[in-house]
GROMACS .gro file of C-alpha atoms in nm:
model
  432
    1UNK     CA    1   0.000   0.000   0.000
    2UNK     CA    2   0.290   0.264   0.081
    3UNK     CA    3   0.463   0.155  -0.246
    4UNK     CA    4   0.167   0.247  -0.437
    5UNK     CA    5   0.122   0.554  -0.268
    6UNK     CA    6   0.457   0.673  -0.343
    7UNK     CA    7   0.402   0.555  -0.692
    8UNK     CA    8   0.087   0.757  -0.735
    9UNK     CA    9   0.202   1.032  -0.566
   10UNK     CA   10   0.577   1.089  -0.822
   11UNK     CA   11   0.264   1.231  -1.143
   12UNK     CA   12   0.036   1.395  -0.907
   13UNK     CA   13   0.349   1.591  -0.765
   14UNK     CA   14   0.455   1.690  -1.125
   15UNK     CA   15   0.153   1.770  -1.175
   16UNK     CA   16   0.133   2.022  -0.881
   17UNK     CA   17   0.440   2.151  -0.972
   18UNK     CA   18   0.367   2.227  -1.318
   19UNK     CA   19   0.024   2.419  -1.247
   20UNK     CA   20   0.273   2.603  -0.987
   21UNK     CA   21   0.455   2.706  -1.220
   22UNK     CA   22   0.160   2.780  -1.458
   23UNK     CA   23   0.019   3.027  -1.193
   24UNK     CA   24   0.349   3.224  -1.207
   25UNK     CA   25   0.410   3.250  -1.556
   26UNK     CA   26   0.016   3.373  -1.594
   27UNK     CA   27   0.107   3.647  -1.302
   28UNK     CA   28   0.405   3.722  -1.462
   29UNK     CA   29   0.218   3.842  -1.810
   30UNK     CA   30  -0.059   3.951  -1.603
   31UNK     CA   31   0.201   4.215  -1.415
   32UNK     CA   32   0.354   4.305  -1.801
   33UNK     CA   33   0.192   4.591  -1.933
   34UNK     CA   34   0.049   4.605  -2.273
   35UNK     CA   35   0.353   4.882  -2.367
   36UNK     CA   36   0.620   4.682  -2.248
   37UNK     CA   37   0.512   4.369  -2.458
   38UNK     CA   38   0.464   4.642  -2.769
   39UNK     CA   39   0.815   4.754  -2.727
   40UNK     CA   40   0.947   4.351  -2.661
   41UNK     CA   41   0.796   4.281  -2.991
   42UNK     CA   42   0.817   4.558  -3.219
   43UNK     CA   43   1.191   4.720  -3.103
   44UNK     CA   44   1.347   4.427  -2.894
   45UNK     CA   45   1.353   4.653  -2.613
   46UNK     CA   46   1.456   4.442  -2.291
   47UNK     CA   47   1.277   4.523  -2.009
   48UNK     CA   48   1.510   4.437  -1.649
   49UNK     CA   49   1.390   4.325  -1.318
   50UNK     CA   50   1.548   4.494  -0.994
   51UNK     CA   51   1.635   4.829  -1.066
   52UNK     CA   52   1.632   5.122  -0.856
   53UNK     CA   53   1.536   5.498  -0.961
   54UNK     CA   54   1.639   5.791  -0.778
   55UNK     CA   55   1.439   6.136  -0.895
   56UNK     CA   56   1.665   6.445  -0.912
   57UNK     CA   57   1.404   6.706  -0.973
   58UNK     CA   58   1.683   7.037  -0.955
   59UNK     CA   59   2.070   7.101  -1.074
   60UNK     CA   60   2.166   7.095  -0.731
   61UNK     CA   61   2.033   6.722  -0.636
   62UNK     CA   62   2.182   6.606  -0.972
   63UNK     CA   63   2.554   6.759  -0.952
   64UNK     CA   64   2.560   6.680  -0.595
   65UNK     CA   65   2.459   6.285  -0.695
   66UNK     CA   66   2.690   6.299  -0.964
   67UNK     CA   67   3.008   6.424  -0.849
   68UNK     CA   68   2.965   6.210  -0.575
   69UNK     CA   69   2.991   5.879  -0.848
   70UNK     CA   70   3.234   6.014  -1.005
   71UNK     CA   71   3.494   6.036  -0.757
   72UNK     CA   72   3.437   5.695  -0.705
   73UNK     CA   73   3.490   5.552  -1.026
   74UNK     CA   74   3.727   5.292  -1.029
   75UNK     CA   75   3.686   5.126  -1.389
   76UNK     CA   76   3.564   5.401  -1.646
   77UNK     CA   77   3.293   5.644  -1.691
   78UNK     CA   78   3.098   5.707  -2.039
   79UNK     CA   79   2.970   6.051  -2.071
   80UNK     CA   80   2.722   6.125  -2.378
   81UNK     CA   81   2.568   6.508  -2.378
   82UNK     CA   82   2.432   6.722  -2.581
   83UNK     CA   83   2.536   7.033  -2.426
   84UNK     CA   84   2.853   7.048  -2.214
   85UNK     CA   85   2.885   7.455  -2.156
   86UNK     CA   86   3.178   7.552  -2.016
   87UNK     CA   87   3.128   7.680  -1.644
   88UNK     CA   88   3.121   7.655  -1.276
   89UNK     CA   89   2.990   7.286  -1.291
   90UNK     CA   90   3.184   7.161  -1.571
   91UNK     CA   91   3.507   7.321  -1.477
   92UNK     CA   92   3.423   7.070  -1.119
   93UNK     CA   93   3.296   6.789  -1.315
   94UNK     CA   94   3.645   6.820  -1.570
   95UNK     CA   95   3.817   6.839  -1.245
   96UNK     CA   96   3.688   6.485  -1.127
   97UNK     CA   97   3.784   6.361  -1.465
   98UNK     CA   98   4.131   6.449  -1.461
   99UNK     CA   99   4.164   6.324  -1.107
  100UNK     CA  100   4.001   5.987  -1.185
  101UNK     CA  101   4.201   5.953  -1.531
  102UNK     CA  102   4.542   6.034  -1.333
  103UNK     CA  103   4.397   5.751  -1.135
  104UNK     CA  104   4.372   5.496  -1.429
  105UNK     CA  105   4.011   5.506  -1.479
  106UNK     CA  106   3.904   5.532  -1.882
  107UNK     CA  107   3.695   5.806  -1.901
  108UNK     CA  108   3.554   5.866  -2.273
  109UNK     CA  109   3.298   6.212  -2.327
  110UNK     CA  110   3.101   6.274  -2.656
  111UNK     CA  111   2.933   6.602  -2.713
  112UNK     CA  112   2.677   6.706  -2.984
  113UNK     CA  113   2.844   6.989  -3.182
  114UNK     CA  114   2.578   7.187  -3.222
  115UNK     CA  115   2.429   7.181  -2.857
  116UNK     CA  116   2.786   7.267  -2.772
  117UNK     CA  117   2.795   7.543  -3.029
  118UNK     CA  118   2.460   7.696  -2.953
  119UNK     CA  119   2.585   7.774  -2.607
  120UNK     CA  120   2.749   8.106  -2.459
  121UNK     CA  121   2.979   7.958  -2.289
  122UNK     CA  122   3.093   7.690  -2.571
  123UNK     CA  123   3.356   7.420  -2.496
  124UNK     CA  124   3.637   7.534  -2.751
  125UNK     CA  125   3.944   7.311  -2.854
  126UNK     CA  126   4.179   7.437  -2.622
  127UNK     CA  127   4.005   7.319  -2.321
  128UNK     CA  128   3.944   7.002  -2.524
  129UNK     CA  129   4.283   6.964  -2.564
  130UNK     CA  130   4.354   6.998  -2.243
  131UNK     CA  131   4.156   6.730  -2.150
  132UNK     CA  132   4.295   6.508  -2.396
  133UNK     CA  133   4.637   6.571  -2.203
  134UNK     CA  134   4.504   6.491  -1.862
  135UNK     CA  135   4.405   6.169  -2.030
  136UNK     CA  136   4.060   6.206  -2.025
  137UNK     CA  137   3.932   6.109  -2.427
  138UNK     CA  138   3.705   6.370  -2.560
  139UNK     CA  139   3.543   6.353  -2.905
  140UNK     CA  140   3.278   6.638  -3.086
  141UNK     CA  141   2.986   6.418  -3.255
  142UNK     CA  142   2.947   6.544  -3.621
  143UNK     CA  143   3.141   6.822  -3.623
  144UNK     CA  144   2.954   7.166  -3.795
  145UNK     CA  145   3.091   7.190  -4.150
  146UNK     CA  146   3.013   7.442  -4.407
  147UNK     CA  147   2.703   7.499  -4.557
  148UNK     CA  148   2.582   7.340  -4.228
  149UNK     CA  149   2.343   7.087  -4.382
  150UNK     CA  150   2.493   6.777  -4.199
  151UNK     CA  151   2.344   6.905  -3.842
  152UNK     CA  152   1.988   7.045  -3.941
  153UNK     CA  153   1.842   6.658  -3.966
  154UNK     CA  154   1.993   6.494  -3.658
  155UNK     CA  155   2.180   6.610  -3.341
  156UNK     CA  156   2.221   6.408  -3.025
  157UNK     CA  157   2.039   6.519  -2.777
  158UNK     CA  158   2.079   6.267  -2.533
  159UNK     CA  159   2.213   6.308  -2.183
  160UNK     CA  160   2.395   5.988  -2.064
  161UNK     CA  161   2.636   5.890  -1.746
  162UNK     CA  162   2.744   5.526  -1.720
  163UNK     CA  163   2.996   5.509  -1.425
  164UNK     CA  164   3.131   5.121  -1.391
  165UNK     CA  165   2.837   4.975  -1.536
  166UNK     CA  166   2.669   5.018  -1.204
  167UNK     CA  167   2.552   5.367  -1.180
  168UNK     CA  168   2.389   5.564  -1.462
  169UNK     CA  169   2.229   5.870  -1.535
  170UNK     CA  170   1.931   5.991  -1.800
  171UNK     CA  171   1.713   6.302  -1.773
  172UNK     CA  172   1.674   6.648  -1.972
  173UNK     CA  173   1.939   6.784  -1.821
  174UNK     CA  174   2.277   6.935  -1.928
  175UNK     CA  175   2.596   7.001  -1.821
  176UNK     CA  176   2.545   7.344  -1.684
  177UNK     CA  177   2.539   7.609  -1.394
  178UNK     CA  178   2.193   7.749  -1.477
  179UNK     CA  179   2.032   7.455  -1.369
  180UNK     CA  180   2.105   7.558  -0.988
  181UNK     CA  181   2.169   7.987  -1.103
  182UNK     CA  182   1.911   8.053  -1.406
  183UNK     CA  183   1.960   8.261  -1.730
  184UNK     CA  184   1.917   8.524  -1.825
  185UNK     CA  185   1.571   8.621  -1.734
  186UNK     CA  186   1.485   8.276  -1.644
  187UNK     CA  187   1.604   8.270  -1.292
  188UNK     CA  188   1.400   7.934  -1.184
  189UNK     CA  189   1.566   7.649  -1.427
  190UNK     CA  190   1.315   7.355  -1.375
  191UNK     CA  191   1.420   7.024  -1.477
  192UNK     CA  192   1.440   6.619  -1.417
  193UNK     CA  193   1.740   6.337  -1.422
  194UNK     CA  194   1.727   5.980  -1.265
  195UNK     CA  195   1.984   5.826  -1.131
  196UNK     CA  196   1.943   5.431  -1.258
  197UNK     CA  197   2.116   5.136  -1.091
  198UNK     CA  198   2.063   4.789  -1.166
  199UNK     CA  199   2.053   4.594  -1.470
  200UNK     CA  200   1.932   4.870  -1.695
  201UNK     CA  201   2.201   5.047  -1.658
  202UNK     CA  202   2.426   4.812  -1.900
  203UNK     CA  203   2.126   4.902  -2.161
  204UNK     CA  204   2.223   5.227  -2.149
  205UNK     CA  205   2.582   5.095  -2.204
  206UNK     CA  206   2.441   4.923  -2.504
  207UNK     CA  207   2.338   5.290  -2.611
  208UNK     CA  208   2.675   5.470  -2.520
  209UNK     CA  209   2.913   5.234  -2.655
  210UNK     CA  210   2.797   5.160  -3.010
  211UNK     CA  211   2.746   5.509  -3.065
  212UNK     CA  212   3.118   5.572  -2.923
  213UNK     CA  213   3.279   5.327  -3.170
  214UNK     CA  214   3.082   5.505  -3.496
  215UNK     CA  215   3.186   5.814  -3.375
  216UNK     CA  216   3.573   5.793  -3.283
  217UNK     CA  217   3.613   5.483  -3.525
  218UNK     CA  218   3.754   5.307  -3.201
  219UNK     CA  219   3.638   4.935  -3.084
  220UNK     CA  220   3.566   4.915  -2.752
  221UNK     CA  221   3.416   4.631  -2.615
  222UNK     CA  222   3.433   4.350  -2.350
  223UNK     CA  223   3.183   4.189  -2.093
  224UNK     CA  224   3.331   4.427  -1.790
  225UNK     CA  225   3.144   4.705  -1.931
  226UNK     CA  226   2.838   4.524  -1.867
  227UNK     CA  227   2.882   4.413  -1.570
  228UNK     CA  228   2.624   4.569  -1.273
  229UNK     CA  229   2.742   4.517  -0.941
  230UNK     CA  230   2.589   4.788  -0.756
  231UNK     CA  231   2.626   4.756  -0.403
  232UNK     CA  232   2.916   4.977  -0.332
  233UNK     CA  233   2.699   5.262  -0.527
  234UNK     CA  234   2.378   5.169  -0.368
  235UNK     CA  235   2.549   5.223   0.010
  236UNK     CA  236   2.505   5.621  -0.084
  237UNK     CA  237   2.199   5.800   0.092
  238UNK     CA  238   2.018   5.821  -0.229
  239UNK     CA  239   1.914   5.437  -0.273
  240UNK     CA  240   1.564   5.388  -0.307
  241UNK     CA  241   1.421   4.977  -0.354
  242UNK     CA  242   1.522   4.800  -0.637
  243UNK     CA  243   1.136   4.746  -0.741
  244UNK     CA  244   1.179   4.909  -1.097
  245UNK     CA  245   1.102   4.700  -1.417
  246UNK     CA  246   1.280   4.952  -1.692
  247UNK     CA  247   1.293   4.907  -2.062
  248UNK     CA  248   1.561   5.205  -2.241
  249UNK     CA  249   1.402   5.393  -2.551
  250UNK     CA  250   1.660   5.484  -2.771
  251UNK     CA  251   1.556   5.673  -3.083
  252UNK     CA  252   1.855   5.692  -3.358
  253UNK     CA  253   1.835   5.842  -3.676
  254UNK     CA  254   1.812   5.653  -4.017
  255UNK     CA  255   2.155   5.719  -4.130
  256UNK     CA  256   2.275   5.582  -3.853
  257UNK     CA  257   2.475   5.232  -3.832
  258UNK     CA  258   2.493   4.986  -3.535
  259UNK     CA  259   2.110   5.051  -3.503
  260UNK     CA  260   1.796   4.907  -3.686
  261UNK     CA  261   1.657   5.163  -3.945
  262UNK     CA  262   1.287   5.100  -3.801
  263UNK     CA  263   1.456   5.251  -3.424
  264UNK     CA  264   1.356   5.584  -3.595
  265UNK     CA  265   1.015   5.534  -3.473
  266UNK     CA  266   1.013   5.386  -3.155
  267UNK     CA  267   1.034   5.718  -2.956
  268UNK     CA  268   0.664   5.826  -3.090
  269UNK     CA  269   0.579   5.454  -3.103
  270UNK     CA  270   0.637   5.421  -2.717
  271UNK     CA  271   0.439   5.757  -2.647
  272UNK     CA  272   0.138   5.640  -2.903
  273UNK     CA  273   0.162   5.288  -2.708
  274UNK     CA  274   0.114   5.414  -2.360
  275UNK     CA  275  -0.152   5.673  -2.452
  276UNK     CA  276  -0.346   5.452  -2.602
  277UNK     CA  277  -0.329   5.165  -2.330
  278UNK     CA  278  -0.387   5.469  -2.090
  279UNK     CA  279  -0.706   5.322  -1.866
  280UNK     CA  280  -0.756   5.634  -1.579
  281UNK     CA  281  -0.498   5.939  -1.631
  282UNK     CA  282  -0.213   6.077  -1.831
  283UNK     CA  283   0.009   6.331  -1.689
  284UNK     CA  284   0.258   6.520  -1.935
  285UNK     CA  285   0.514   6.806  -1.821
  286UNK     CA  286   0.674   6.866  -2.160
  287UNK     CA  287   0.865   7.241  -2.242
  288UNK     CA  288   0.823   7.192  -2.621
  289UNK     CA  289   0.523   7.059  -2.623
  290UNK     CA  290   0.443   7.071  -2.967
  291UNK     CA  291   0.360   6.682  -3.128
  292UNK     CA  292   0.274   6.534  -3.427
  293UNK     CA  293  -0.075   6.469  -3.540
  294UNK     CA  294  -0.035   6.084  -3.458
  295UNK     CA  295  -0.005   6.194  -3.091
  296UNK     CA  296  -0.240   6.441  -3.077
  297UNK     CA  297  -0.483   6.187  -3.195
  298UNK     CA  298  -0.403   5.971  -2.931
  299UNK     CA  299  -0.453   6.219  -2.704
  300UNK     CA  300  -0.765   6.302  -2.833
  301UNK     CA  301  -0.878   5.931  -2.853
  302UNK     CA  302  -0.787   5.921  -2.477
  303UNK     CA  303  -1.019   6.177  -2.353
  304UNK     CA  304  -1.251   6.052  -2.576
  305UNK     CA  305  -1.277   5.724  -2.320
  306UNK     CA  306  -1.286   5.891  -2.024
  307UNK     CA  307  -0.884   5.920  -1.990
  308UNK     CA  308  -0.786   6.225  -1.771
  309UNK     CA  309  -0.546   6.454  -1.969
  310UNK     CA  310  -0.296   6.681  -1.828
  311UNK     CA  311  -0.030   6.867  -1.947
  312UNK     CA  312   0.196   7.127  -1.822
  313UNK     CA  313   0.402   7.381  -2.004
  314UNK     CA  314   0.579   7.665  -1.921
  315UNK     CA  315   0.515   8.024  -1.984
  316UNK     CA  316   0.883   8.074  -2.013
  317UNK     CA  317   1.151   7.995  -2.292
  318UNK     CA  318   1.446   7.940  -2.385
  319UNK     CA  319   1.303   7.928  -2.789
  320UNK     CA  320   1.166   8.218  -2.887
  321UNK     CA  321   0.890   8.105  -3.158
  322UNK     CA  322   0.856   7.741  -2.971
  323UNK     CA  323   0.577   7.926  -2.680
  324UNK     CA  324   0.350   8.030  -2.937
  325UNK     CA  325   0.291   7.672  -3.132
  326UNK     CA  326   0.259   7.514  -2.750
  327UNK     CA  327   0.013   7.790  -2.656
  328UNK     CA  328  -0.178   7.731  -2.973
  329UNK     CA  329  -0.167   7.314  -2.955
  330UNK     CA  330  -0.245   7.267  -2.610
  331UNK     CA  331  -0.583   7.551  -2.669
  332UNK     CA  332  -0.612   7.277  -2.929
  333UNK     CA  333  -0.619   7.017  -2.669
  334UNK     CA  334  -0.805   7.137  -2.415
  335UNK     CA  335  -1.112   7.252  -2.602
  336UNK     CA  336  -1.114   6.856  -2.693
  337UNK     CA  337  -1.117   6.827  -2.297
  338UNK     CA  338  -0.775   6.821  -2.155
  339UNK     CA  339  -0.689   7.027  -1.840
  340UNK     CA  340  -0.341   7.233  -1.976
  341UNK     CA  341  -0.157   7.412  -1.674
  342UNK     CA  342   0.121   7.703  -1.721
  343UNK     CA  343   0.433   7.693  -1.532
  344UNK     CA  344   0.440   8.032  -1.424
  345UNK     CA  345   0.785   7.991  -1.119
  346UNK     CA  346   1.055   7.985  -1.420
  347UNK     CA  347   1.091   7.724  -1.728
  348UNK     CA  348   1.012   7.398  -1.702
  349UNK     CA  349   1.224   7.203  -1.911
  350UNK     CA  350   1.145   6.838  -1.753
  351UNK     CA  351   1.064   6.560  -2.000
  352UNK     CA  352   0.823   6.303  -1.832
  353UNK     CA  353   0.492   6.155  -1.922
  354UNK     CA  354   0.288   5.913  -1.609
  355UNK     CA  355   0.052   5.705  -1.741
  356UNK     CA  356  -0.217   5.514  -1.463
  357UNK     CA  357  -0.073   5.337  -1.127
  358UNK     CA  358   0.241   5.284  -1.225
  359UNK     CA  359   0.366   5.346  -1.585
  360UNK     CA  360   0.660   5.654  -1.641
  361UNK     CA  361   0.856   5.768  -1.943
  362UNK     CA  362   1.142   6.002  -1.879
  363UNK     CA  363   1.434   6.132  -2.048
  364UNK     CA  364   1.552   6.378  -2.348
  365UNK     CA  365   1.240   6.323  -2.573
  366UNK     CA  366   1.028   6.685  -2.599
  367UNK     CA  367   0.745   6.615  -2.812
  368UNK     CA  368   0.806   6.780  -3.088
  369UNK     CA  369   0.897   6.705  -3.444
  370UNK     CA  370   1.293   6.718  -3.444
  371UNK     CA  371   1.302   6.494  -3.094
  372UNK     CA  372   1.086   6.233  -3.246
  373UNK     CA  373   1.175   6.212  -3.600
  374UNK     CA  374   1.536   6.372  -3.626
  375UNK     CA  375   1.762   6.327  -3.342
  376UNK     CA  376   1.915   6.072  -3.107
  377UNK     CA  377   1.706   6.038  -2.799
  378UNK     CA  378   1.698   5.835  -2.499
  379UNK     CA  379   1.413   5.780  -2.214
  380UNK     CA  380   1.360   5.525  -1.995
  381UNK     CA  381   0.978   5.329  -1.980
  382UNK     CA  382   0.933   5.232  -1.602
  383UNK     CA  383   0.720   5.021  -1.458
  384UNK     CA  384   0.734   5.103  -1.075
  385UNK     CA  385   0.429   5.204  -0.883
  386UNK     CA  386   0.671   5.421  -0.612
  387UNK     CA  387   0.839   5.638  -0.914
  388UNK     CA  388   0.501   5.683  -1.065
  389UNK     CA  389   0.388   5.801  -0.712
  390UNK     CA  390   0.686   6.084  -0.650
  391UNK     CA  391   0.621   6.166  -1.015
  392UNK     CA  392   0.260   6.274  -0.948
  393UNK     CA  393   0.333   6.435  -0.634
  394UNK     CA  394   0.597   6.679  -0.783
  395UNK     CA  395   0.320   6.744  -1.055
  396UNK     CA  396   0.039   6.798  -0.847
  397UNK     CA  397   0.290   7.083  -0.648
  398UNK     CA  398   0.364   7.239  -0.949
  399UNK     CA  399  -0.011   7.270  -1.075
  400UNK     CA  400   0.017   7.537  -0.706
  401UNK     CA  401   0.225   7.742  -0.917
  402UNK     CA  402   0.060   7.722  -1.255
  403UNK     CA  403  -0.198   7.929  -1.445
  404UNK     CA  404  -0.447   7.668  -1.581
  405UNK     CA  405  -0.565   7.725  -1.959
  406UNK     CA  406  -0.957   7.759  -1.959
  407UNK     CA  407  -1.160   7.913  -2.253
  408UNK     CA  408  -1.169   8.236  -2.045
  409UNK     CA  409  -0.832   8.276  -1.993
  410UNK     CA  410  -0.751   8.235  -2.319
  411UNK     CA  411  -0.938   8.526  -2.404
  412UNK     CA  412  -0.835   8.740  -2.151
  413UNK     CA  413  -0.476   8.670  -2.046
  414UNK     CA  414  -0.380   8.671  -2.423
  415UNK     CA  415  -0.458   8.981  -2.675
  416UNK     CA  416  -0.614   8.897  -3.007
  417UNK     CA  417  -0.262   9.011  -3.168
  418UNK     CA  418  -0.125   8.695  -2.932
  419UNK     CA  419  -0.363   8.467  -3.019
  420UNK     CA  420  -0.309   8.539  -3.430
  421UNK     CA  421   0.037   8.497  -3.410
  422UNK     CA  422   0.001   8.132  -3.194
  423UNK     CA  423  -0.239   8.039  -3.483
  424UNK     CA  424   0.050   8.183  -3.772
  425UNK     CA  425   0.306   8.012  -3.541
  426UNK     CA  426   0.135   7.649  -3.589
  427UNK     CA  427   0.239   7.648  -3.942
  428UNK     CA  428   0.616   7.541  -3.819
  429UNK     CA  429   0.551   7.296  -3.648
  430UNK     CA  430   0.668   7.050  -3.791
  431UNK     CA  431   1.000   7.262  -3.801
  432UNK     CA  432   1.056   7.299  -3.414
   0.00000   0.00000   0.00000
């Protein structure tokens, strides 16, 4: 009787075991979202278990975080920006890379030309140079050349930090003191960077290093690059739980190698994907807020169900003609039924969209035409119910110091001169 017991029991076992297992792989797709499986199928974007996200919502938060890395890099540290403007914070941050190069680290930098260009306070090639000396390697992506033509279809915009393969860090913003002092007339610089570790963070090494070797025509490679040990970084007081599920978005242009041509799309693809799985709110803070038809659709279609729609834009800029096509799309938008708020406490130039309970896309996309069909970009799609959460929050305290866009205010806080040339504006949009 025992032996047939045992017998019987070996199937029923397996049996248990494989409805076990069953039950988690049916959780499991239950917990994937319907964007992360879009992006898994469509773009091969690998969404990681176990990361952690730390929000830097001002300059000061996000220097502070990042020197603090730096200093303790012991292998290398991959620096991709579109804008590295030669002041008070770089002239630290160059510092730190001289230091840790003297100290046998390989630190590598690429900067967009143009975003280095545009700026008053430009990097020029003696300071370059100098850097080269200290041992730090410093290379201009797609250097401006006369007539100019080779930089008015793609510039990279993105806004990288890999430090060791266990640290990284993505946002909107640059390398530069107005971030914590202003500019100009814009003494309030309002912005957002992450600060990623875990397993995502040798995605974004994926990004940085392919796009190194096209540019310099060097070939640098090896599994160490990859690897993402993280406790030594995560004993620093920013460490949050490692609770994040994070996918990296990285937009390339068409003419560019090391990536699949169809990557051109993915960065309105993602957007288009999580406003249309959008089941209870969307919240947007976007400074060029100025997108395509396909989005604006989706936005539409959103409200249309029942979605709550709200975006925030600044009434400051650093674009001059970039205000009025905003104003004008989002009066667009909200007489379809979104709620629109003005930053009115200086210029919000944060890039993040939150989508329901727990969905967040963050990085160097705007939403406008040249971040989503011309230059390199790079956001992360997170899955975490806690960032969501801090997201909202910071949102919700900004709506305290925002104008919101009604029908009346549109009429009365802008003159009918204003409201012409927002309408004459539109017609570039889909050269901004």
């Amino acid at each position: 009787m025992t032996i047939l017991n045992h017998r019987l029991m070996r199937p029923l076992s397996f049996l248990l075991l494989l409805h076990f297992l069953s039950a988690l792989l049916c959780v499991a797709q239950e917990t994937r979202s319907p964007v992360e499986s879009f992006l898994e199928e469509n773009y091969d974007v690998r969404f990681s278990e176990g990361n952690s996200i730390a929000l830097l919502p001002s300059g000061r938060e996000k220097f502070a975080a990042l020197e603090r890395d730096l200093k303790q890099a012991k292998e290398f540290i991959h620096m991709d920006y579109f804008n590295f403007r030669y002041d008070s914070i770089s002239r630290v941050i160059f510092n730190i890379l001289r230091e840790r190069a003297a100290a046998g680290v390989e630190v590598r930098v690429v900067i967009d030309a143009y975003g280095n260009g545009k700026s008053s306070r430009s990097l020029h090639l003696p300071q370059i140079n100098r850097l080269r000396r200290a041992g730090v390697d410093v290379h201009i992506f797609d250097r401006i050349v006369f007539p100019c033509f080779n930089h008015i279809f793609h510039r990279d915009h993105r806004k990288i930090v890999i430090i060791d393969a266990k640290v990284g860090y993505i946002g909107g913003m640059n390398i530069a003191d107005y971030y914590i002092h202003g500019k100009g007339d814009i003494t309030n610089w309002r912005d957002m960077h992450l600060r990623l570790t875990g397993p995502a963070v040798a995605d974004l090494q994926r990004v940085f290093i392919p796009f190194w070797n096209k540019t310099t025509g060097q070939d640098i490679h090896g599994a160490h690059y990859y690897e993402t040990d993280t406790s030594e970084y995560d004993r620093q007081e920013l460490h949050v739980p490692a609770t994040a599920r994070v996918g990296v978005v990285n937009r390339t242009p068409s003419n560019a190698v090391d990536w699949p041509r169809h990557n051109t799309r993915i960065a309105r693809d993602a957007l288009r994907s999580a406003i249309d799985n959008a089941q209870h709110n969307i919240q947007i803070v976007n400074p060029y807020f100025a997108p395509s038809r396909m989005i604006r659709q989706a936005l539409k279609r959103a409200i249309k169900r029942g979605v709550e729609v709200e975006i925030m834009i600044s009434t400051k800029s650093d674009v001059r003609i970039t205000p009025r096509i905003v104003e004008n799309t989002c009066h667009g938008l909200m007489r379809h039924g979104a709620k629109v708020y003005m930053y009115e406490e200086g210029f919000h130039h944060s890039k993040i969209m939150t989508v329901d309970d727990s969905l967040s896309f963050v990085g160097s996309v705007n939403l406008d035409h040249r971040s989503l069909y011309s230059d390199y970009e790079c956001n992360l799609m997170i899955h975490d119910r806690s960032t969501n959460e801090r997201l909202r929050h910071i949102f919700e305290s900004d709506k305290e110091h925002s104008l919101q866009l009604t029908p009346s205010v549109w009429k009365t806080h802008f003159s009918p001169g204003h409201r012409l040339r927002c309408r004459l504006a539109t017609i570039l949009r889909p050269l901004v």
